[in-house]
Amino acid sequence: MNLPNYLTHELVRRLNREAPKKETESLLTALGIALDEPGPEPDFEEMVEGYDGDCQTGSFLLEGTLDFIGHKVPMHFRINYAGPADEKNPWDMIKGPSMTVDVLTWPEGTPTAPEWVPVGAGILSDSMVEDIWPAISLHASQQDLR
């Protein structure tokens, strides 16, 4: 889809000035941009299979930037986690948790339908993974047990 310049400027102007929701949504609809949450949902059932007893699951978003030869592109990651719900030793790193990583993509030919695609934790550097574990622990501590 080739977006006309004047519509790009109008959309940015409305988003920056917090234009009335109805007007902004009508412009997004006219441009063919969907406002629905991207799918699919995380597959927690597969993640909790290796644990005995109750498990806690959750997911949260991380924003990043891909910098390739001076060209920067925003990236959005969904971090999904599961681990044993052990009140005595919550989130003990020996017993768990497990983590999967999805990246938000816009498939070719359908720019209005973003979706989460599993990429695995291998896409992240070791230092990034080390930084994510405390974020998982914090997020899990703020959630209800499932």
mmCIF file of C-alpha atoms in Angstrom:
data_model
loop_
_atom_site.group_PDB
_atom_site.id
_atom_site.type_symbol
_atom_site.label_atom_id
_atom_site.label_comp_id
_atom_site.label_asym_id
_atom_site.label_seq_id
_atom_site.Cartn_x
_atom_site.Cartn_y
_atom_site.Cartn_z
ATOM 1 C CA MET A 1 0.000 0.000 0.000
ATOM 2 C CA ASN A 2 1.388 3.404 -0.947
ATOM 3 C CA LEU A 3 0.232 5.963 1.605
ATOM 4 C CA PRO A 4 -0.278 9.467 0.205
ATOM 5 C CA ASN A 5 1.964 12.061 1.851
ATOM 6 C CA TYR A 6 -0.887 14.307 2.980
ATOM 7 C CA LEU A 7 -2.583 11.416 4.821
ATOM 8 C CA THR A 8 0.657 10.520 6.592
ATOM 9 C CA HIS A 9 1.052 14.085 7.837
ATOM 10 C CA GLU A 10 -2.612 14.241 8.887
ATOM 11 C CA LEU A 11 -2.378 10.962 10.792
ATOM 12 C CA VAL A 12 0.798 12.042 12.616
ATOM 13 C CA ARG A 13 -0.780 15.414 13.426
ATOM 14 C CA ARG A 14 -3.874 13.762 14.898
ATOM 15 C CA LEU A 15 -1.905 11.226 16.911
ATOM 16 C CA ASN A 16 0.427 13.911 18.294
ATOM 17 C CA ARG A 17 -2.416 16.256 19.252
ATOM 18 C CA GLU A 18 -4.669 13.563 20.679
ATOM 19 C CA ALA A 19 -7.432 14.317 18.197
ATOM 20 C CA PRO A 20 -10.914 13.017 18.994
ATOM 21 C CA LYS A 21 -10.915 9.228 19.032
ATOM 22 C CA LYS A 22 -13.758 8.933 16.499
ATOM 23 C CA GLU A 23 -11.971 11.123 13.915
ATOM 24 C CA THR A 24 -8.660 9.320 14.334
ATOM 25 C CA GLU A 25 -10.317 5.886 14.102
ATOM 26 C CA SER A 26 -12.159 6.928 10.933
ATOM 27 C CA LEU A 27 -8.859 8.026 9.366
ATOM 28 C CA LEU A 28 -7.155 4.754 10.378
ATOM 29 C CA THR A 29 -10.089 2.795 8.947
ATOM 30 C CA ALA A 30 -9.884 4.751 5.682
ATOM 31 C CA LEU A 31 -6.180 3.882 5.502
ATOM 32 C CA GLY A 32 -6.950 0.222 6.133
ATOM 33 C CA ILE A 33 -5.065 0.063 9.429
ATOM 34 C CA ALA A 34 -6.613 -2.417 11.882
ATOM 35 C CA LEU A 35 -6.752 -1.535 15.570
ATOM 36 C CA ASP A 36 -7.345 -5.107 16.769
ATOM 37 C CA GLU A 37 -4.817 -6.829 19.009
ATOM 38 C CA PRO A 38 -2.503 -8.976 16.914
ATOM 39 C CA GLY A 39 -2.836 -12.739 17.248
ATOM 40 C CA PRO A 40 -2.281 -15.513 17.930
ATOM 41 C CA GLU A 41 -2.329 -15.802 21.701
ATOM 42 C CA PRO A 42 0.753 -17.320 23.391
ATOM 43 C CA ASP A 43 0.716 -21.131 23.672
ATOM 44 C CA PHE A 44 1.071 -21.524 27.435
ATOM 45 C CA GLU A 45 -0.191 -25.129 27.430
ATOM 46 C CA GLU A 46 2.952 -26.321 25.693
ATOM 47 C CA MET A 47 5.141 -24.260 28.026
ATOM 48 C CA VAL A 48 3.704 -25.725 31.274
ATOM 49 C CA GLU A 49 3.875 -29.394 30.175
ATOM 50 C CA GLY A 50 7.311 -29.875 31.744
ATOM 51 C CA TYR A 51 6.277 -28.740 35.222
ATOM 52 C CA ASP A 52 4.540 -30.608 38.038
ATOM 53 C CA GLY A 53 1.865 -28.822 40.015
ATOM 54 C CA ASP A 54 0.549 -25.313 39.628
ATOM 55 C CA CYS A 55 2.220 -22.979 37.143
ATOM 56 C CA GLN A 56 2.182 -19.270 36.634
ATOM 57 C CA THR A 57 2.133 -17.871 33.103
ATOM 58 C CA GLY A 58 2.195 -14.422 31.571
ATOM 59 C CA SER A 59 3.492 -12.240 28.802
ATOM 60 C CA PHE A 60 4.569 -8.651 28.343
ATOM 61 C CA LEU A 61 5.880 -6.457 25.533
ATOM 62 C CA LEU A 62 9.376 -5.128 24.999
ATOM 63 C CA GLU A 63 10.266 -2.497 22.446
ATOM 64 C CA GLY A 64 13.573 -2.536 20.653
ATOM 65 C CA THR A 65 15.368 -1.110 17.656
ATOM 66 C CA LEU A 66 17.053 -2.961 14.829
ATOM 67 C CA ASP A 67 20.057 -0.976 13.639
ATOM 68 C CA PHE A 68 21.352 -2.269 10.310
ATOM 69 C CA ILE A 69 23.957 -0.259 8.422
ATOM 70 C CA GLY A 70 22.685 2.994 9.894
ATOM 71 C CA HIS A 71 19.013 2.257 9.154
ATOM 72 C CA LYS A 72 16.955 1.990 12.359
ATOM 73 C CA VAL A 73 13.662 0.137 12.525
ATOM 74 C CA PRO A 74 11.450 -0.205 15.628
ATOM 75 C CA MET A 75 10.786 -3.788 16.731
ATOM 76 C CA HIS A 76 8.243 -5.143 19.177
ATOM 77 C CA PHE A 77 8.822 -8.363 21.108
ATOM 78 C CA ARG A 78 6.348 -10.336 23.219
ATOM 79 C CA ILE A 79 8.038 -12.211 26.043
ATOM 80 C CA ASN A 80 5.991 -15.240 27.176
ATOM 81 C CA TYR A 81 6.919 -17.092 30.335
ATOM 82 C CA ALA A 82 5.791 -20.044 32.455
ATOM 83 C CA GLY A 83 7.123 -21.414 35.695
ATOM 84 C CA PRO A 84 6.201 -23.352 38.782
ATOM 85 C CA ALA A 85 4.094 -21.528 41.339
ATOM 86 C CA ASP A 86 6.167 -22.271 44.427
ATOM 87 C CA GLU A 87 5.381 -19.955 47.331
ATOM 88 C CA LYS A 88 8.520 -20.975 49.264
ATOM 89 C CA ASN A 89 10.947 -20.364 46.378
ATOM 90 C CA PRO A 90 9.180 -18.174 43.830
ATOM 91 C CA TRP A 91 10.876 -18.129 40.441
ATOM 92 C CA ASP A 92 13.809 -20.243 41.553
ATOM 93 C CA MET A 93 16.119 -20.214 38.515
ATOM 94 C CA ILE A 94 17.040 -23.906 38.977
ATOM 95 C CA LYS A 95 13.424 -25.083 38.496
ATOM 96 C CA GLY A 96 12.291 -22.513 35.971
ATOM 97 C CA PRO A 97 10.818 -20.396 34.466
ATOM 98 C CA SER A 98 10.788 -21.056 30.744
ATOM 99 C CA MET A 99 10.569 -18.297 28.152
ATOM 100 C CA THR A 100 9.560 -17.919 24.511
ATOM 101 C CA VAL A 101 9.909 -14.835 22.321
ATOM 102 C CA ASP A 102 7.583 -13.592 19.569
ATOM 103 C CA VAL A 103 8.171 -10.674 17.223
ATOM 104 C CA LEU A 104 5.428 -8.467 15.754
ATOM 105 C CA THR A 105 5.348 -8.662 11.958
ATOM 106 C CA TRP A 106 3.229 -7.364 9.127
ATOM 107 C CA PRO A 107 2.996 -10.118 6.496
ATOM 108 C CA GLU A 108 3.538 -9.063 2.894
ATOM 109 C CA GLY A 109 0.351 -8.333 1.000
ATOM 110 C CA THR A 110 -1.656 -7.724 4.186
ATOM 111 C CA PRO A 111 -0.148 -4.695 5.915
ATOM 112 C CA THR A 112 -3.316 -4.246 7.973
ATOM 113 C CA ALA A 113 -3.041 -7.592 9.786
ATOM 114 C CA PRO A 114 -0.045 -7.624 12.134
ATOM 115 C CA GLU A 115 0.660 -10.896 13.896
ATOM 116 C CA TRP A 116 2.988 -12.395 16.488
ATOM 117 C CA VAL A 117 5.511 -14.838 15.033
ATOM 118 C CA PRO A 118 7.593 -17.089 17.312
ATOM 119 C CA VAL A 119 11.323 -16.458 16.916
ATOM 120 C CA GLY A 120 12.713 -18.111 20.029
ATOM 121 C CA ALA A 121 15.013 -16.682 22.659
ATOM 122 C CA GLY A 122 18.067 -17.369 20.469
ATOM 123 C CA ILE A 123 17.429 -14.088 18.650
ATOM 124 C CA LEU A 124 18.368 -12.238 21.843
ATOM 125 C CA SER A 125 21.938 -11.818 23.067
ATOM 126 C CA ASP A 126 22.988 -13.367 26.385
ATOM 127 C CA SER A 127 23.102 -9.945 28.031
ATOM 128 C CA MET A 128 19.581 -9.174 26.806
ATOM 129 C CA VAL A 129 18.286 -12.458 28.241
ATOM 130 C CA GLU A 130 20.004 -11.693 31.559
ATOM 131 C CA ASP A 131 18.192 -8.331 31.602
ATOM 132 C CA ILE A 132 14.848 -9.958 30.782
ATOM 133 C CA TRP A 133 14.831 -12.456 33.687
ATOM 134 C CA PRO A 134 14.343 -9.727 36.334
ATOM 135 C CA ALA A 135 11.552 -8.236 34.191
ATOM 136 C CA ILE A 136 9.855 -11.660 34.092
ATOM 137 C CA SER A 137 10.187 -11.989 37.862
ATOM 138 C CA LEU A 138 8.735 -8.509 38.394
ATOM 139 C CA HIS A 139 5.857 -9.100 35.968
ATOM 140 C CA ALA A 140 5.080 -12.487 37.549
ATOM 141 C CA SER A 141 5.074 -11.011 41.059
ATOM 142 C CA GLN A 142 2.414 -8.515 39.963
ATOM 143 C CA GLN A 143 0.112 -11.164 38.452
ATOM 144 C CA ASP A 144 -2.407 -13.563 39.998
ATOM 145 C CA LEU A 145 -1.618 -17.279 40.003
ATOM 146 C CA ARG A 146 -3.448 -19.252 37.312
#
